[in-house]
Coordinates of C-alpha atoms in Angstrom, one line a residue:
M1 CA 31.7 8.5 27.9
T2 CA 28.3 9.5 28.8
E3 CA 26.2 9.8 32.0
N4 CA 24.5 6.5 31.1
D5 CA 27.9 4.8 31.1
L6 CA 28.6 6.1 34.6
D7 CA 25.2 5.0 35.9
G8 CA 25.6 1.5 34.5
L9 CA 29.0 1.1 36.1
L10 CA 27.9 2.5 39.5
A11 CA 24.8 0.1 39.5
L12 CA 27.3 -2.8 39.1
L13 CA 29.8 -1.6 41.7
N14 CA 27.1 -0.7 44.3
Q15 CA 25.6 -4.2 44.3
D16 CA 27.9 -5.4 47.1
R17 CA 28.8 -2.0 48.7
P18 CA 27.2 -1.3 52.1
V19 CA 27.7 2.4 51.4
P20 CA 26.9 3.2 47.8
L21 CA 29.3 5.1 45.7
V22 CA 27.8 8.4 44.6
L23 CA 29.3 10.9 42.1
D24 CA 28.4 14.6 42.1
A25 CA 28.0 16.9 39.2
A26 CA 31.7 18.1 39.2
R27 CA 33.0 14.5 39.3
R28 CA 30.7 13.4 36.6
A29 CA 31.9 16.3 34.4
V30 CA 35.5 15.2 35.0
L31 CA 34.8 11.6 34.0
C32 CA 32.9 12.5 30.9
G33 CA 35.3 15.1 29.6
H34 CA 39.1 15.2 29.1
N35 CA 40.1 18.6 30.5
D36 CA 43.1 19.0 32.9
I37 CA 41.9 18.4 36.4
Q38 CA 42.9 19.9 39.8
A39 CA 41.8 17.5 42.5
C40 CA 41.9 18.9 46.0
P41 CA 43.4 16.8 48.9
G42 CA 41.0 14.0 49.9
S43 CA 38.9 14.3 46.8
G44 CA 39.3 10.7 45.8
K45 CA 41.3 11.3 42.7
T46 CA 42.7 7.9 42.3
T47 CA 39.1 6.4 42.6
L48 CA 38.0 8.8 39.9
V49 CA 40.8 7.7 37.6
G50 CA 39.9 4.1 38.4
L51 CA 36.3 4.6 37.5
K52 CA 37.0 6.3 34.3
L53 CA 39.3 3.4 33.3
L54 CA 36.6 0.8 34.2
C55 CA 34.0 2.7 32.1
L56 CA 36.3 2.9 29.2
A57 CA 37.3 -0.8 29.6
R58 CA 33.6 -1.8 29.5
K59 CA 33.3 0.0 26.1
W60 CA 36.6 -0.9 24.6
T61 CA 36.5 -2.9 21.4
A62 CA 39.8 -2.2 19.6
S63 CA 42.0 -5.3 19.8
R64 CA 45.3 -3.6 18.8
R65 CA 44.8 -0.1 20.2
G66 CA 44.8 0.7 24.0
I67 CA 44.5 3.1 26.8
C68 CA 47.8 4.4 28.2
V69 CA 47.8 5.3 31.9
L70 CA 50.9 7.1 33.2
T71 CA 51.8 7.9 36.7
H72 CA 54.8 9.7 38.4
T73 CA 55.5 7.1 41.0
N74 CA 55.2 3.3 41.5
V75 CA 52.9 4.0 44.5
A76 CA 50.4 5.8 42.3
R77 CA 50.6 3.1 39.6
D78 CA 49.9 0.4 42.2
E79 CA 46.9 2.4 43.6
I80 CA 45.4 2.6 40.1
L81 CA 45.9 -1.1 39.5
R82 CA 44.1 -1.9 42.8
C83 CA 41.2 0.3 41.7
L84 CA 41.0 -1.7 38.5
S85 CA 40.6 -4.9 40.5
L86 CA 37.1 -3.6 41.6
H87 CA 35.5 -5.1 38.4
P88 CA 36.5 -7.9 36.0
A89 CA 36.6 -5.4 33.1
G90 CA 39.5 -3.7 34.9
H91 CA 41.8 -6.8 34.4
A92 CA 41.8 -6.3 30.7
L93 CA 43.7 -3.0 31.1
R94 CA 46.6 -4.8 32.7
S95 CA 47.8 -6.3 29.5
Y96 CA 48.1 -5.8 25.8
P97 CA 47.1 -3.5 24.0
H98 CA 46.9 -1.3 27.1
F99 CA 49.6 0.1 29.2
V100 CA 49.5 1.1 32.9
G101 CA 52.9 2.2 34.4
T102 CA 55.1 5.0 35.4
I103 CA 56.4 7.5 32.9
Q104 CA 59.7 6.0 33.4
E105 CA 58.5 2.6 32.5
F106 CA 56.8 3.9 29.4
V107 CA 59.8 5.8 28.2
N108 CA 62.0 2.6 28.8
T109 CA 59.6 0.2 27.2
F110 CA 58.6 2.0 24.0
L111 CA 61.6 4.3 23.3
A112 CA 64.9 4.1 25.1
L113 CA 65.5 0.3 25.5
P114 CA 64.6 -0.5 21.9
S115 CA 66.8 2.2 20.7
L116 CA 69.8 1.1 22.8
R117 CA 69.3 -2.6 21.8
S118 CA 69.2 -1.6 18.1
K119 CA 72.7 -0.2 18.7
G120 CA 73.9 -3.4 20.2
V121 CA 74.0 -2.0 23.8
V122 CA 73.3 -4.5 26.5
I123 CA 71.3 -2.9 29.4
S124 CA 71.8 -4.6 32.8
Q125 CA 70.6 -1.9 35.2
I126 CA 68.9 1.5 35.2
D127 CA 69.4 2.9 38.6
D128 CA 70.8 6.2 39.9
D129 CA 72.2 4.8 43.1
H130 CA 74.1 2.0 41.4
C131 CA 75.5 4.3 38.7
A132 CA 76.7 6.9 41.2
T133 CA 78.4 4.3 43.4
R134 CA 80.1 2.6 40.4
L135 CA 81.4 6.0 39.1
E136 CA 82.7 6.9 42.5
R137 CA 84.6 3.6 42.8
M138 CA 86.0 3.8 39.3
A139 CA 87.2 7.5 39.5
G140 CA 90.8 8.2 40.3
F141 CA 91.8 9.9 43.4
K142 CA 92.9 13.1 41.6
T143 CA 89.7 13.2 39.7
K144 CA 87.6 13.0 42.9
A145 CA 89.8 15.7 44.5
Y146 CA 89.4 17.9 41.5
L147 CA 85.6 17.6 41.5
K148 CA 85.5 18.3 45.2
K149 CA 87.5 21.4 44.7
R150 CA 85.2 22.6 42.0
F151 CA 82.1 21.6 44.2
A152 CA 81.0 19.2 41.4
T153 CA 79.2 15.9 41.8
I154 CA 80.3 12.8 39.8
S155 CA 76.7 11.6 39.5
D156 CA 76.2 14.5 37.1
L157 CA 78.4 12.6 34.6
R158 CA 75.5 11.5 32.4
Y159 CA 74.0 11.9 28.8
R160 CA 71.4 14.6 28.2
W161 CA 69.5 15.8 25.1
E162 CA 70.5 19.3 24.4
N163 CA 69.9 21.4 21.2
N164 CA 68.9 18.3 19.3
A165 CA 72.0 16.3 20.2
L166 CA 73.0 13.7 22.7
V167 CA 75.6 15.4 25.0
L168 CA 77.7 13.9 27.8
V169 CA 77.7 16.3 30.7
T170 CA 81.1 16.3 32.4
P171 CA 80.9 17.9 35.8
A172 CA 83.5 20.7 36.3
F173 CA 84.3 20.7 32.6
P174 CA 82.0 22.9 30.5
A175 CA 84.0 21.9 27.4
P176 CA 86.4 19.1 26.3
S177 CA 89.8 19.3 27.9
P178 CA 93.2 17.6 27.8
S179 CA 93.1 17.4 31.6
P180 CA 93.8 13.9 33.0
S181 CA 90.7 14.3 35.2
Y182 CA 88.5 15.0 32.2
Q183 CA 90.0 12.0 30.4
D184 CA 89.3 9.9 33.5
L185 CA 85.7 11.0 33.5
I186 CA 85.3 10.0 29.9
A187 CA 86.9 6.6 30.5
I188 CA 84.8 5.7 33.5
K189 CA 81.6 6.7 31.8
S190 CA 82.5 4.4 28.9
R191 CA 83.2 1.6 31.4
L192 CA 79.9 2.1 33.1
Q193 CA 78.0 1.9 29.8
Q194 CA 80.0 -1.2 28.8
E195 CA 78.6 -2.7 32.1
G196 CA 75.1 -1.8 30.8
A197 CA 74.3 0.6 33.6
F198 CA 72.4 3.9 33.1
F199 CA 70.9 6.8 35.1
Y200 CA 67.1 7.0 35.0
S201 CA 67.2 10.5 33.4
E202 CA 69.5 9.1 30.5
M203 CA 66.6 7.1 29.3
Y204 CA 64.8 10.3 28.5
A205 CA 67.8 11.5 26.5
Y206 CA 67.9 8.3 24.4
A207 CA 64.2 8.6 24.0
Q208 CA 64.4 12.1 22.7
E209 CA 67.2 11.0 20.3
T210 CA 64.9 8.2 19.1
L211 CA 62.0 10.5 18.4
F212 CA 64.3 13.1 16.7
R213 CA 65.8 10.5 14.4
S214 CA 62.5 8.6 13.8
P215 CA 59.7 11.2 14.1
Q216 CA 57.2 8.6 12.8
L217 CA 57.3 6.9 16.2
A218 CA 55.3 9.6 17.8
S219 CA 52.5 9.2 15.4
S220 CA 52.7 5.3 15.8
L221 CA 52.4 5.7 19.6
R222 CA 49.4 8.1 19.1
H223 CA 47.7 5.5 16.9
R224 CA 48.5 2.8 19.5
F225 CA 47.2 4.9 22.4
P226 CA 44.2 7.1 21.4
V227 CA 43.4 7.7 25.1
V228 CA 46.0 8.8 27.6
L229 CA 45.6 9.7 31.3
I230 CA 48.4 11.0 33.6
D231 CA 48.1 10.9 37.3
E232 CA 50.1 13.0 39.9
M233 CA 50.8 15.4 37.1
Q234 CA 51.9 18.2 39.5
D235 CA 55.2 16.3 40.4
V236 CA 56.1 15.5 36.7
Q237 CA 59.4 17.3 35.9
G238 CA 60.0 19.5 33.0
F239 CA 62.0 17.1 30.8
Q240 CA 59.3 14.4 31.4
D241 CA 56.6 16.8 30.5
D242 CA 58.4 17.9 27.3
L243 CA 58.8 14.3 26.1
I244 CA 55.2 13.1 26.8
N245 CA 53.8 16.3 25.3
S246 CA 55.8 15.8 22.1
I247 CA 54.1 12.5 21.7
F248 CA 50.5 12.8 22.9
R249 CA 49.6 16.5 22.8
D250 CA 47.7 16.1 19.6
P251 CA 44.1 16.5 18.4
T252 CA 43.9 12.7 17.6
V253 CA 44.5 11.7 21.3
R254 CA 42.1 12.1 24.2
Y255 CA 44.7 13.5 26.7
Q256 CA 43.7 14.1 30.3
R257 CA 45.9 15.0 33.3
F258 CA 45.1 14.7 37.0
G259 CA 46.9 16.3 40.0
D260 CA 47.0 19.3 42.2
P261 CA 49.4 22.1 41.5
D262 CA 48.9 23.4 45.2
Q263 CA 50.8 20.2 46.2
S264 CA 53.8 20.5 43.8
I265 CA 56.4 20.3 46.6
F266 CA 59.0 18.7 44.6
D267 CA 59.7 21.7 42.3
G268 CA 63.4 22.1 41.6
V269 CA 64.4 18.8 43.2
G270 CA 67.7 17.6 41.8
G271 CA 68.2 20.9 39.9
E272 CA 65.6 20.0 37.4
F273 CA 62.9 22.4 36.2
P274 CA 59.4 21.6 37.0
N275 CA 56.7 21.2 34.4
A276 CA 55.1 24.3 33.1
T277 CA 52.3 23.1 30.9
Y278 CA 50.2 21.6 33.7
N279 CA 51.1 23.5 36.9
T280 CA 50.4 26.8 35.3
A281 CA 47.4 25.7 33.2
Q282 CA 43.8 26.6 33.5
M283 CA 42.0 23.5 34.8
Q284 CA 38.8 22.0 35.9
P285 CA 38.7 21.9 39.7
I286 CA 37.3 19.4 42.2
A287 CA 37.0 21.4 45.3
E288 CA 35.0 19.1 47.6
S289 CA 37.1 16.9 49.8
H290 CA 35.9 13.7 51.8
R291 CA 38.8 14.1 54.4
Y292 CA 38.7 17.1 56.7
C293 CA 36.2 19.0 58.9
P294 CA 34.7 22.3 57.6
A295 CA 37.1 24.4 59.8
I296 CA 40.1 23.0 58.3
A297 CA 38.7 23.5 54.7
T298 CA 38.2 27.2 55.6
H299 CA 41.8 27.6 56.9
L300 CA 43.2 26.0 53.7
L301 CA 42.0 28.7 51.4
G302 CA 44.8 31.1 52.3
L303 CA 47.5 28.5 51.5
S304 CA 46.2 27.5 48.2
S305 CA 48.4 29.1 45.5
R306 CA 45.6 28.8 43.0
K307 CA 43.0 30.2 45.4
L308 CA 40.8 27.0 45.3
A309 CA 37.9 27.5 47.6
L310 CA 37.6 24.2 49.3
T311 CA 34.5 22.5 50.6
T312 CA 34.0 19.2 52.4
S313 CA 31.5 16.5 52.5
C314 CA 32.4 15.9 56.2
A315 CA 30.0 17.3 58.9
A316 CA 31.3 19.5 61.8
T317 CA 31.7 17.7 65.1
A318 CA 31.1 19.7 68.2
T319 CA 33.4 17.6 70.4
D320 CA 36.5 18.1 68.1
P321 CA 38.9 20.8 69.4
S322 CA 39.4 23.9 67.3
S323 CA 42.3 24.4 65.0
T324 CA 45.2 25.4 67.3
V325 CA 48.2 27.7 67.1
I326 CA 50.8 26.9 69.7
L327 CA 53.2 29.8 70.5
F328 CA 56.6 29.1 72.0
S329 CA 59.9 30.8 73.1
E330 CA 63.3 29.2 73.0
A331 CA 62.8 28.1 76.6
T332 CA 59.4 26.5 75.9
R333 CA 60.0 25.0 72.5
G334 CA 60.6 21.6 74.0
Q335 CA 57.0 21.6 75.4
V336 CA 55.2 22.0 72.0
L337 CA 54.7 18.2 71.2
E338 CA 53.4 17.7 74.8
Q339 CA 51.0 20.5 74.5
F340 CA 49.7 19.2 71.1
G341 CA 49.2 15.8 72.8
Q342 CA 47.0 17.5 75.4
V343 CA 45.0 19.1 72.6
V344 CA 44.5 15.9 70.7
Q345 CA 43.7 13.9 73.9
V346 CA 40.1 15.2 74.0
L347 CA 39.4 13.2 70.9
P348 CA 37.9 9.7 71.2
E349 CA 40.6 7.0 71.0
D350 CA 39.4 5.8 67.6
R351 CA 39.8 9.4 66.3
R352 CA 43.4 9.9 67.3
R353 CA 45.0 6.8 66.0
V354 CA 47.2 8.7 63.5
V355 CA 48.7 11.8 64.9
K356 CA 51.8 13.4 63.3
A357 CA 54.0 16.5 63.8
V358 CA 55.6 17.5 60.5
G359 CA 58.2 20.2 59.5
G360 CA 59.7 21.4 56.3
V361 CA 63.4 21.1 57.3
A362 CA 64.9 18.1 59.0
E363 CA 68.3 19.7 59.5
N364 CA 70.0 23.0 58.8
N365 CA 73.4 24.5 59.6
A366 CA 72.4 28.2 59.7
A367 CA 73.1 30.4 62.7
A368 CA 70.4 29.9 65.3
P369 CA 68.8 26.9 63.3
L370 CA 65.3 25.8 63.7
N371 CA 64.5 22.3 62.5
I372 CA 62.4 19.3 63.4
G373 CA 65.1 18.2 65.9
S374 CA 64.8 21.5 67.6
Y375 CA 61.4 20.4 69.0
W376 CA 62.5 16.9 70.0
Q377 CA 66.2 15.9 70.3
D378 CA 65.4 12.2 69.8
F379 CA 64.3 12.9 66.2
D380 CA 66.4 10.9 63.7
R381 CA 65.8 11.6 60.0
S382 CA 67.2 8.1 59.1
L383 CA 64.3 6.4 60.9
Q384 CA 61.6 7.8 58.6
P385 CA 59.8 4.9 56.9
Q386 CA 61.4 3.8 53.6
S387 CA 61.3 0.8 51.4
F388 CA 63.8 -2.0 51.8
R389 CA 66.0 -2.4 48.8
P390 CA 68.0 -5.7 48.9
A391 CA 71.5 -5.6 47.4
T392 CA 71.4 -9.3 46.6
L393 CA 68.8 -12.0 46.0
C394 CA 70.0 -13.6 49.3
Q395 CA 69.1 -10.5 51.2
A396 CA 65.7 -10.5 49.6
V397 CA 65.1 -14.1 50.6
R398 CA 66.4 -13.6 54.1
H399 CA 64.2 -10.5 54.5
A400 CA 61.1 -12.5 53.2
T401 CA 61.6 -15.3 55.7
S402 CA 62.0 -13.0 58.7
F403 CA 59.8 -9.8 58.4
G404 CA 56.3 -8.7 57.5
S405 CA 53.3 -10.5 56.0
S406 CA 53.1 -12.3 52.6
A407 CA 51.5 -9.1 51.1
T408 CA 54.9 -7.4 51.5
R409 CA 57.3 -10.4 51.3
I410 CA 56.2 -11.8 47.9
P411 CA 56.4 -8.6 46.0
L412 CA 59.9 -8.1 47.4
L413 CA 61.0 -11.5 46.1
L414 CA 59.3 -11.0 42.8
D415 CA 61.2 -7.7 42.2
A416 CA 64.4 -9.5 43.0
I417 CA 63.6 -12.3 40.5
V418 CA 62.9 -9.5 37.9
N419 CA 66.2 -8.0 38.7
V420 CA 67.9 -11.3 38.0
Y421 CA 66.4 -11.4 34.5
R422 CA 67.4 -7.8 33.9
L423 CA 71.0 -8.3 35.0
A424 CA 71.2 -11.5 32.9
G425 CA 70.2 -9.4 29.8
T426 CA 67.0 -11.6 29.2
R427 CA 63.9 -10.3 27.5
F428 CA 60.4 -11.5 28.7
V429 CA 58.2 -13.3 26.3
S430 CA 54.4 -13.0 26.8
R431 CA 51.9 -15.8 26.0
A432 CA 51.2 -13.9 22.8
G433 CA 54.9 -14.2 21.8
D434 CA 55.7 -10.5 22.3
E435 CA 59.1 -9.6 23.7
K436 CA 59.2 -7.0 26.5
P437 CA 61.9 -5.8 29.0
P438 CA 61.7 -7.5 32.5
S439 CA 59.2 -6.1 34.9
R440 CA 57.0 -7.5 37.6
T441 CA 53.8 -6.7 35.6
V442 CA 54.7 -9.1 32.9
L443 CA 56.6 -11.7 34.9
S444 CA 53.7 -14.1 35.3
D445 CA 53.1 -14.0 31.5
H446 CA 56.7 -14.8 30.8
L447 CA 56.7 -17.7 33.3
R448 CA 53.6 -19.1 31.7
S449 CA 55.2 -18.8 28.3
I450 CA 58.0 -21.1 29.4
Q451 CA 55.7 -23.4 31.3
A452 CA 57.3 -22.5 34.7
Y453 CA 54.5 -20.5 36.4
G454 CA 53.1 -23.2 38.8
P455 CA 56.5 -24.6 39.7
F456 CA 57.8 -21.1 40.3
R457 CA 54.9 -20.2 42.7
R458 CA 55.6 -23.4 44.7
L459 CA 59.3 -22.6 44.9
I460 CA 58.7 -19.1 46.1
A461 CA 56.3 -20.4 48.7
E462 CA 58.8 -22.8 50.0
W463 CA 61.5 -20.1 50.2
V464 CA 59.3 -17.9 52.3
L465 CA 58.1 -20.6 54.6
V466 CA 61.5 -22.2 55.4
A467 CA 64.2 -20.9 57.5
E468 CA 66.6 -18.2 56.1
P469 CA 69.2 -19.5 53.7
T470 CA 72.6 -20.9 54.8
E471 CA 75.8 -20.8 52.8
P472 CA 76.0 -24.6 52.1
E473 CA 72.6 -24.9 50.7
W474 CA 72.6 -21.6 48.7
P475 CA 74.3 -22.9 45.5
G476 CA 71.7 -25.7 45.2
R477 CA 68.9 -23.2 45.6
I478 CA 70.3 -21.0 42.9
Q479 CA 70.9 -23.9 40.5
T480 CA 67.2 -24.9 41.0
L481 CA 66.0 -21.4 40.4
L482 CA 68.0 -20.8 37.3
A483 CA 66.8 -24.0 35.7
L484 CA 63.2 -23.0 36.5
L485 CA 63.7 -19.5 35.1
G486 CA 65.2 -20.8 31.9
L487 CA 68.5 -19.1 32.6
P488 CA 72.0 -20.6 32.1
E489 CA 74.3 -21.2 35.2
N490 CA 76.7 -18.6 33.6
V491 CA 74.5 -15.6 34.1
G492 CA 77.2 -12.9 33.6
N493 CA 76.2 -9.6 35.2
A494 CA 73.7 -11.4 37.5
A495 CA 76.4 -13.5 39.2
A496 CA 77.1 -11.0 41.9
F497 CA 73.5 -10.5 42.7
L498 CA 73.0 -14.2 43.0
A499 CA 76.1 -14.9 45.2
Y500 CA 75.5 -15.9 48.8
D501 CA 75.5 -12.8 51.0
P502 CA 76.1 -13.4 54.8
A503 CA 75.1 -9.8 55.8
P504 CA 72.1 -9.7 58.1
V505 CA 69.1 -7.7 57.1
A506 CA 67.5 -5.2 59.4
A507 CA 63.7 -5.3 59.8
D508 CA 61.6 -3.2 57.4
V509 CA 60.8 -0.1 59.4
S510 CA 57.3 0.1 57.9
Q511 CA 56.4 -3.3 59.5
Q512 CA 57.4 -2.3 62.9
T513 CA 56.3 0.4 65.3
P514 CA 57.4 3.5 63.4
G515 CA 60.4 5.4 64.6
N516 CA 60.4 9.0 65.7
V517 CA 57.3 8.5 67.9
F518 CA 56.9 11.0 70.8
V519 CA 54.5 9.7 73.5
S520 CA 52.8 12.5 75.5
A521 CA 52.1 12.2 79.3
G522 CA 48.5 11.2 78.4
G523 CA 49.6 8.4 76.1
V524 CA 49.1 10.1 72.8
K525 CA 51.5 8.8 70.2
I526 CA 52.8 11.5 67.9
Q527 CA 54.9 10.5 65.0
V528 CA 57.5 13.2 63.9
A529 CA 58.3 13.4 60.3
T530 CA 59.2 15.6 57.3
I531 CA 56.4 17.1 55.2
H532 CA 57.7 15.4 52.1
S533 CA 57.4 12.0 53.7
V534 CA 53.6 12.3 54.5
K535 CA 52.5 13.6 51.1
G536 CA 49.4 11.6 50.2
E537 CA 48.7 10.5 53.8
T538 CA 45.6 11.1 55.9
H539 CA 45.9 11.8 59.6
D540 CA 43.5 12.3 62.5
A541 CA 45.5 15.2 63.7
T542 CA 48.5 17.0 62.3
L543 CA 50.8 19.6 63.8
L544 CA 52.9 21.9 61.5
L545 CA 56.2 22.8 63.1
E546 CA 57.8 26.0 62.2
T547 CA 61.3 25.5 60.7
K548 CA 63.9 27.9 59.2
H549 CA 65.3 27.8 55.6
R550 CA 68.2 30.2 55.0
K551 CA 67.1 33.3 56.8
L552 CA 63.3 32.8 56.6
F553 CA 61.0 31.1 59.1
D554 CA 58.3 29.2 57.1
V555 CA 55.3 29.7 59.4
K556 CA 56.1 33.4 59.8
E557 CA 56.1 33.8 56.0
I558 CA 52.8 32.1 55.4
L559 CA 50.9 33.6 58.3
P560 CA 49.8 36.7 56.4
H561 CA 48.2 34.4 53.8
L562 CA 46.4 32.4 56.5
L563 CA 44.9 35.7 57.8
N564 CA 44.2 37.2 54.4
P565 CA 43.6 34.7 51.6
A566 CA 43.3 37.6 49.0
L567 CA 47.0 38.4 49.4
E568 CA 49.1 38.0 46.2
V569 CA 50.7 34.6 46.1
P570 CA 54.5 34.3 45.7
I571 CA 55.6 32.5 42.5
F572 CA 58.3 29.9 42.4
D573 CA 61.0 30.7 39.8
A574 CA 62.8 27.5 38.8
A575 CA 65.6 29.5 37.3
H576 CA 66.2 31.3 40.5
P577 CA 65.0 28.9 43.3
T578 CA 67.0 30.6 46.1
T579 CA 65.3 34.0 45.9
N580 CA 63.1 35.0 48.8
A581 CA 60.0 34.8 46.5
S582 CA 60.8 31.3 45.4
I583 CA 61.5 30.2 48.9
R584 CA 58.2 31.7 50.1
A585 CA 56.3 29.9 47.3
A586 CA 57.8 26.6 48.4
F587 CA 56.8 27.4 52.0
M588 CA 53.2 27.9 50.9
K589 CA 53.0 24.5 49.1
K590 CA 54.6 22.6 51.9
A591 CA 52.3 24.2 54.5
Y592 CA 49.3 23.4 52.2
V593 CA 50.4 19.7 52.0
A594 CA 50.8 19.6 55.8
A595 CA 47.7 21.4 56.7
S596 CA 45.5 19.2 54.4
R597 CA 46.5 15.9 56.0
P598 CA 44.3 15.9 59.1
K599 CA 40.6 15.0 59.4
H600 CA 39.8 16.4 62.8
V601 CA 42.6 18.7 64.3
L602 CA 45.1 21.0 62.6
G603 CA 47.8 22.6 64.7
I604 CA 50.6 25.1 63.9
A605 CA 53.6 25.8 66.2
M606 CA 55.5 29.0 65.8
G607 CA 57.8 31.3 67.7
R608 CA 55.9 33.8 69.9
E609 CA 58.3 36.6 68.9
R610 CA 57.4 36.2 65.2
I611 CA 53.7 37.0 65.6
T612 CA 52.1 40.4 66.6
D613 CA 49.3 40.9 69.0
A614 CA 47.1 42.0 66.1
Q615 CA 47.7 38.8 64.3
R616 CA 46.9 36.8 67.4
Q617 CA 43.6 38.5 67.7
E618 CA 42.9 37.9 64.0
L619 CA 43.6 34.2 64.4
A620 CA 41.2 34.0 67.3
D621 CA 38.5 35.9 65.4
M622 CA 38.8 33.3 62.6
G623 CA 38.2 30.4 65.0
W624 CA 41.7 29.4 66.0
D625 CA 42.6 28.5 69.5
V626 CA 45.9 30.4 70.4
I627 CA 48.0 28.8 73.1
D628 CA 51.0 30.6 74.4
L629 CA 53.5 28.6 76.2
G630 CA 55.4 31.7 77.3

């Protein structure tokens, strides 16, 4: 890629844009090169990935070799696909020979599922929740009691790749045993696999086994995908990183990774090791953000574990309040949200539409706990926005006829239809005749290949527009659907998913007024949430609430770094995640994520007994407004 390629693409994209898209030197260097990239919050990382792909698509001539784009989450994948829709050239990247999907989808599609099918294994479902629930139901009473006594979890009963061998990890049993509980674990795992159900992580184990037994597959994948881009790389776990690197870290591949190690707040989640090759690597930075005001950019420097000196394209606004520290005692802690509402209220109404108060700990059982609920007793962690996951097709249809817009209802139904195919053990066939595992991205191709695309669209439209299904009419609906999908009436493992389900479906919380909303006396709505739940969001104003983990208060621990950005940064040790140093490192990254959300106002709430008079003065000298509630 060259500067001329970028200029040509920008000329096309800017034809219909009221505000032209402009790229500075740092972003141009990122697009024309293939170094690892650290993109600061609000830098437009997804747009950059999309622009690079559009440039490549316009130049791509190979008919059997493609670009591979991997993401950590479905959300990141969908954002990239939306960017590709900016130009007709982007549509070519959504189909063969290219691949745009999550790392999990890549591993399933090209390695794990073909390997399992070659062994005669039928795969009906890859889902952690389903597997854990089935194992819990199948395990004997004595087995569950033994696991509880040993503080072991039955969901750890899964295959892993260790020392070049596929190993079944049996919780509470480090080695084979004649114990009835051990034999029960082996038996229920065998039954689960006979049902075709697997944990997500097991797909990586089978993929590693496949590459070990057939090392030529890696070179074949490198030939198929000479260009590889990975997004949200900071959240990729160690075992995922090892697998992808074993395939694509090669001189023959243009391999570029995008992310921000400062925002790697999922380190150690699920007991897994974080990646080491990216989060500790030297990388090319994009330090200019399009999100926050200059004052916030200045305050973030001390929280950056990589000491990234942030700048911003946003101009300072004299009417915006200063960044604010709210100090409270146990007696005044309940006034914190109201006080922040008063701070934010000076903003014009169109600049305080999204106001959030976030904390690192939703609940803790330590002595003298301090969590999000400590500030507002009505906080309910279960009310945080989450995606609706229908247990049956009937639930999906009922939900689609009752809640939300077509933009959310149709994808929900399509995912349910894909699940029907998956449970029935059916492969999708593209118009080119290629077989692929069921997924929403190739559903339309499959329906076209069986001459069912048009009728299917009409059927789904009818289902969404009519009243929710009743029990007498449901069998007729399913019979019509199966005939249209080319599936037999005896669909095996899909039967339970297709059966009539009388259970009512609650409304999707994301389509209603969000839960956990505190309304100040002045009418400012403040949504209260965890830091993890707001990652990737942009707010008008954000308040970081001090919480306590083990014996440490997070804001107290990060305060010295806010005051002196030159202080040595604590390092997270995945092998020892509960040491004070690891906990402090986790505090820093969560605080960085929280503090980099707002455009106009950043607030921090902390206990007044945990800050010295000298630190108060230092904050004031740095431009913070310090409010002491007494």
